Amino acid sequence: MFSPRLRYLRYSKIAKLVCLACLSFLLVVSTVVATNSENNLSANVEQTIIVNPDDYLNAIDFAAELDTEEGLPDLKWFSLNPEVYLHWHVAAVPNNPATLVVKPNWVSRDVEKKSILILMPKRSSVYGVAVSTTLNIFKQKNIAADFTIVNYGTIEPYGLALLEKAKQDNIDLIFSVGSVSTEFIQENFLGSKIPVVTSASKDPVLLGQTDSYEQGSGTNVAYTSISPPFGTLQTYLLELKPELKNIAILYAEKNISAVKTQVEPMVKIAGELGINAWRYGVVDREQAREELISLVPQAVKKMQESDPTLENSIFLITGSSSVYREIATINEYGGRVMSVATLPDVVQEGDESAVLSIGAQMQNVANLATLYGTKIINGEAKPGELEVGIVSPPDIAISFRRLRATGNKIPFNFFELASFIYNYEGMTVRALGQNVAT
């Protein structure tokens, strides 16, 4: 609407500058008013984050110690749910791509806030789900906290420096997101005065991080698990296929936590039950598809020796991201063998899906971890007193499209218990336990 007026004034430099300045002012005012209106913010609430780069450690300062194939870590891949931005200011730290600062926008500057570090080891889309869940729950519970989110990229000196800075700053809580971060905490931060809650991490009992599911660790760490206890998974698999003969376990050799918490326990339990369990590990994560094209047919051939129809055989897809990302490849070469995943996210809409998953949906795991965090922050519990947080009963997801494609069946009670169901067209008909209109 300004174009005729601007054309009229095109020969007047002064007029141009005045007009542009007025336009910029109007846009700024409009943005602030719109933001206040949308978020129902009061006039004294902080509208921007002033971030001083000197207040945050930078991965580049540890480049000389770099021991990773992926280069310097960053958070360019990291994504938060849109709802988060309604209640939180999110800002990047200048010239520090591995760090984000998140502050509540519903309180004024002078309100005392908790200080929380979220430590992540690598790129993973599920981490965005976990962190978004945490931020949303903190808002729901009206706990004002300043969050620093860091991808330390498994660079040990960088991670150690972050933990040392946490001590110096006397922060209130650390969330270790991912099994690698949790292992790093276990090795380098156990016994600290600062409490830690694990999130998006594998079974701490099987990893030897704590002794019991029913008792607290007695340390500064409260544990949660993305996996049900292995005995629970065993029970579900035997109910799924009472005459189960063969299990082909697909995993990544370098994913040590998956090997310890899923591969080795399954081989042990299967052996005790007289079930064949074979390991098929991907060696090079970057070549996962090529390796699976070879491994999956080998597994099918092996299982057919004792189960010609493959009716009593399954693929167990572990929580190794390089493997489950190739679910389309597994389906293509796996024939009618039922694919069972330990992560619900591997069962999804369309054809690129496992038949079934038995595990814990990331949002539910993050709910548990965050509730532990809020109890600790509010002084309602000590981390060492909290038992291992487990989603029980486990989340079940079913793709009826893949079920029909493989000619398999499932018990009716699996259908009743399922949190996620995808119909014969591959469309969502149940999500988070709620029916979805199609």
CSV table of C-alpha atoms in Angstrom, one decimal, residues 25-228:
chain,number,residue,atom,x,y,z
A,25,PHE,CA,8.8,1.6,13.5
A,26,LEU,CA,5.2,0.6,12.6
A,27,LEU,CA,6.3,-3.0,11.8
A,28,VAL,CA,8.2,-3.3,15.1
A,29,VAL,CA,5.2,-1.9,17.1
A,30,SER,CA,2.8,-4.2,15.2
A,31,THR,CA,5.0,-7.2,15.9
A,32,VAL,CA,5.3,-6.5,19.7
A,33,VAL,CA,1.5,-5.9,19.9
A,34,ALA,CA,0.7,-9.0,18.0
A,35,THR,CA,3.1,-11.0,20.2
A,36,ASN,CA,1.6,-9.6,23.4
A,37,SER,CA,-1.9,-10.3,22.1
A,38,GLU,CA,-1.1,-13.9,21.0
A,39,ASN,CA,0.7,-14.9,24.2
A,40,ASN,CA,-1.4,-12.7,26.6
A,41,LEU,CA,1.8,-11.2,28.0
A,42,SER,CA,1.9,-8.3,30.4
A,43,ALA,CA,3.8,-5.1,29.6
A,44,ASN,CA,6.6,-5.8,32.1
A,45,VAL,CA,7.5,-9.3,30.7
A,46,GLU,CA,10.8,-9.6,28.9
A,47,GLN,CA,10.4,-9.5,25.2
A,48,THR,CA,13.8,-10.4,24.0
A,49,ILE,CA,16.8,-12.5,25.1
A,50,ILE,CA,20.1,-10.7,25.5
A,51,VAL,CA,22.7,-13.5,25.0
A,52,ASN,CA,26.3,-12.8,25.8
A,53,PRO,CA,28.5,-15.4,23.9
A,54,ASP,CA,31.1,-15.2,26.6
A,55,ASP,CA,28.7,-16.8,29.0
A,56,TYR,CA,28.7,-20.1,27.1
A,57,LEU,CA,31.4,-22.6,26.2
A,58,ASN,CA,32.0,-23.0,22.5
A,59,ALA,CA,32.8,-26.4,20.9
A,60,ILE,CA,35.3,-24.7,18.6
A,61,ASP,CA,37.5,-24.0,21.6
A,62,PHE,CA,37.9,-27.8,21.9
A,63,ALA,CA,38.5,-28.4,18.2
A,64,ALA,CA,42.1,-29.5,18.8
A,65,GLU,CA,40.7,-32.3,20.9
A,66,LEU,CA,38.1,-33.2,18.3
A,67,ASP,CA,37.6,-37.0,18.0
A,68,THR,CA,34.5,-37.4,15.9
A,69,GLU,CA,33.8,-38.1,12.2
A,70,GLU,CA,31.0,-35.5,12.0
A,71,GLY,CA,33.0,-32.4,12.7
A,72,LEU,CA,32.0,-29.7,15.1
A,73,PRO,CA,28.6,-30.3,16.7
A,74,ASP,CA,25.6,-28.0,16.0
A,75,LEU,CA,21.9,-27.7,16.6
A,76,LYS,CA,20.8,-26.7,13.1
A,77,TRP,CA,18.9,-30.0,12.8
A,78,PHE,CA,17.2,-29.5,16.2
A,79,SER,CA,13.4,-28.8,16.1
A,80,LEU,CA,11.0,-27.9,18.9
A,81,ASN,CA,7.2,-28.2,18.7
A,82,PRO,CA,5.4,-25.0,17.7
A,83,GLU,CA,3.6,-24.9,21.0
A,84,VAL,CA,7.0,-24.2,22.8
A,85,TYR,CA,7.4,-20.8,21.1
A,86,LEU,CA,4.1,-19.6,22.6
A,87,HIS,CA,5.6,-19.7,26.1
A,88,TRP,CA,9.4,-19.6,25.7
A,89,HIS,CA,12.0,-17.4,24.1
A,90,VAL,CA,14.4,-19.5,22.1
A,91,ALA,CA,17.7,-17.9,21.0
A,92,ALA,CA,20.9,-19.1,19.4
A,93,VAL,CA,24.2,-18.1,20.9
A,94,PRO,CA,26.1,-16.0,18.4
A,95,ASN,CA,29.0,-17.9,16.7
A,96,ASN,CA,28.1,-21.0,18.9
A,97,PRO,CA,25.9,-23.3,16.8
A,98,ALA,CA,25.9,-26.1,19.4
A,99,THR,CA,24.1,-24.1,22.0
A,100,LEU,CA,20.5,-22.7,22.4
A,101,VAL,CA,19.2,-20.6,25.3
A,102,VAL,CA,15.5,-20.9,26.3
A,103,LYS,CA,13.8,-18.6,28.7
A,104,PRO,CA,10.2,-18.3,29.9
A,105,ASN,CA,8.3,-15.4,28.4
A,106,TRP,CA,5.5,-15.5,30.9
A,107,VAL,CA,7.4,-14.0,33.8
A,108,SER,CA,9.2,-10.7,34.4
A,109,ARG,CA,13.0,-10.3,34.4
A,110,ASP,CA,13.3,-9.9,38.1
A,111,VAL,CA,11.6,-13.3,38.9
A,112,GLU,CA,14.0,-15.8,40.3
A,113,LYS,CA,14.4,-18.7,37.9
A,114,LYS,CA,15.9,-22.2,38.1
A,115,SER,CA,18.9,-23.0,35.9
A,116,ILE,CA,18.9,-26.2,33.9
A,117,LEU,CA,21.3,-27.8,31.4
A,118,ILE,CA,20.1,-30.2,28.8
A,119,LEU,CA,23.0,-32.2,27.5
A,120,MET,CA,22.7,-34.1,24.1
A,121,PRO,CA,25.4,-36.1,22.4
A,122,LYS,CA,24.5,-36.1,18.8
A,123,ARG,CA,21.8,-35.5,16.2
A,124,SER,CA,18.5,-37.3,16.7
A,125,SER,CA,15.0,-36.1,15.8
A,126,VAL,CA,13.6,-37.7,18.9
A,127,TYR,CA,15.6,-35.4,21.1
A,128,GLY,CA,13.4,-32.5,19.9
A,129,VAL,CA,10.3,-34.4,21.1
A,130,ALA,CA,11.9,-35.0,24.5
A,131,VAL,CA,13.0,-31.4,25.0
A,132,SER,CA,9.7,-30.0,23.7
A,133,THR,CA,7.8,-32.2,26.2
A,134,THR,CA,10.0,-31.0,29.0
A,135,LEU,CA,9.5,-27.4,28.2
A,136,ASN,CA,5.7,-27.8,27.9
A,137,ILE,CA,5.4,-29.5,31.3
A,138,PHE,CA,7.5,-26.8,33.0
A,139,LYS,CA,5.1,-24.2,31.6
A,140,GLN,CA,2.1,-26.3,32.7
A,141,LYS,CA,3.5,-26.5,36.2
A,142,ASN,CA,4.4,-22.8,36.1
A,143,ILE,CA,8.1,-23.5,37.0
A,144,ALA,CA,10.2,-20.6,35.6
A,145,ALA,CA,13.6,-21.9,34.5
A,146,ASP,CA,16.3,-20.8,32.2
A,147,PHE,CA,17.4,-23.7,30.0
A,148,THR,CA,20.7,-24.1,28.2
A,149,ILE,CA,20.6,-26.8,25.5
A,150,VAL,CA,23.9,-28.1,24.3
A,151,ASN,CA,24.9,-30.7,21.7
A,152,TYR,CA,28.4,-31.6,22.9
A,153,GLY,CA,29.0,-34.0,20.0
A,154,THR,CA,30.6,-36.7,22.2
A,155,ILE,CA,33.7,-34.4,22.4
A,156,GLU,CA,34.9,-35.5,25.8
A,157,PRO,CA,36.9,-32.3,26.8
A,158,TYR,CA,33.9,-30.2,25.7
A,159,GLY,CA,31.5,-32.3,27.8
A,160,LEU,CA,33.8,-32.3,30.8
A,161,ALA,CA,34.1,-28.5,30.6
A,162,LEU,CA,30.3,-28.1,30.4
A,163,LEU,CA,30.0,-30.2,33.6
A,164,GLU,CA,32.6,-28.2,35.4
A,165,LYS,CA,30.9,-25.0,34.4
A,166,ALA,CA,27.6,-26.4,35.7
A,167,LYS,CA,29.3,-26.9,39.1
A,168,GLN,CA,30.8,-23.4,39.1
A,169,ASP,CA,27.5,-21.9,38.2
A,170,ASN,CA,25.8,-24.1,40.8
A,171,ILE,CA,22.9,-24.9,38.4
A,172,ASP,CA,19.8,-26.6,39.7
A,173,LEU,CA,19.4,-29.6,37.4
A,174,ILE,CA,20.8,-31.5,34.4
A,175,PHE,CA,18.8,-33.5,31.9
A,176,SER,CA,21.0,-36.1,30.1
A,177,VAL,CA,19.2,-36.8,26.8
A,178,GLY,CA,20.2,-40.0,25.1
A,179,SER,CA,22.1,-43.1,26.2
A,180,VAL,CA,25.5,-41.7,25.3
A,181,SER,CA,25.0,-38.6,27.4
A,182,THR,CA,23.8,-40.7,30.3
A,183,GLU,CA,26.9,-42.9,30.0
A,184,PHE,CA,29.0,-39.8,30.0
A,185,ILE,CA,27.3,-38.6,33.2
A,186,GLN,CA,27.7,-42.0,34.8
A,187,GLU,CA,31.5,-42.0,34.2
A,188,ASN,CA,32.2,-38.3,35.0
A,189,PHE,CA,29.5,-36.8,37.2
A,190,LEU,CA,28.3,-39.5,39.6
A,191,GLY,CA,28.3,-38.2,43.2
A,192,SER,CA,28.1,-34.5,42.2
A,193,LYS,CA,25.9,-32.2,44.3
A,194,ILE,CA,24.0,-31.3,41.1
A,195,PRO,CA,21.0,-33.6,40.5
A,196,VAL,CA,20.7,-35.3,37.1
A,197,VAL,CA,17.7,-36.9,35.4
A,198,THR,CA,18.2,-39.2,32.4
A,199,SER,CA,15.9,-38.9,29.4
A,200,ALA,CA,15.6,-40.9,26.1
A,201,SER,CA,18.1,-43.4,27.5
A,202,LYS,CA,18.2,-47.2,27.4
A,203,ASP,CA,17.7,-49.6,30.3
A,204,PRO,CA,20.0,-48.5,33.2
A,205,VAL,CA,19.8,-51.8,35.0
A,206,LEU,CA,21.0,-53.8,32.0
A,207,LEU,CA,23.7,-51.2,31.5
A,208,GLY,CA,24.9,-51.6,35.1
A,209,GLN,CA,24.2,-48.0,36.0
A,210,THR,CA,21.9,-48.9,38.8
A,211,ASP,CA,21.0,-52.2,40.6
A,212,SER,CA,17.3,-52.3,40.6
A,213,TYR,CA,14.1,-51.1,38.8
A,214,GLU,CA,12.2,-50.8,42.1
A,215,GLN,CA,14.8,-48.8,44.1
A,216,GLY,CA,16.5,-45.5,43.7
A,217,SER,CA,20.2,-45.3,42.7
A,218,GLY,CA,21.3,-43.8,45.9
A,219,THR,CA,23.3,-41.2,43.9
A,220,ASN,CA,22.7,-37.8,42.3
A,221,VAL,CA,21.1,-39.5,39.2
A,222,ALA,CA,17.5,-40.4,38.7
A,223,TYR,CA,17.0,-42.9,35.9
A,224,THR,CA,14.3,-43.4,33.3
A,225,SER,CA,14.2,-46.0,30.5
A,226,ILE,CA,12.9,-46.0,26.9
A,227,SER,CA,12.6,-49.8,27.1
A,228,PRO,CA,10.4,-52.0,29.3
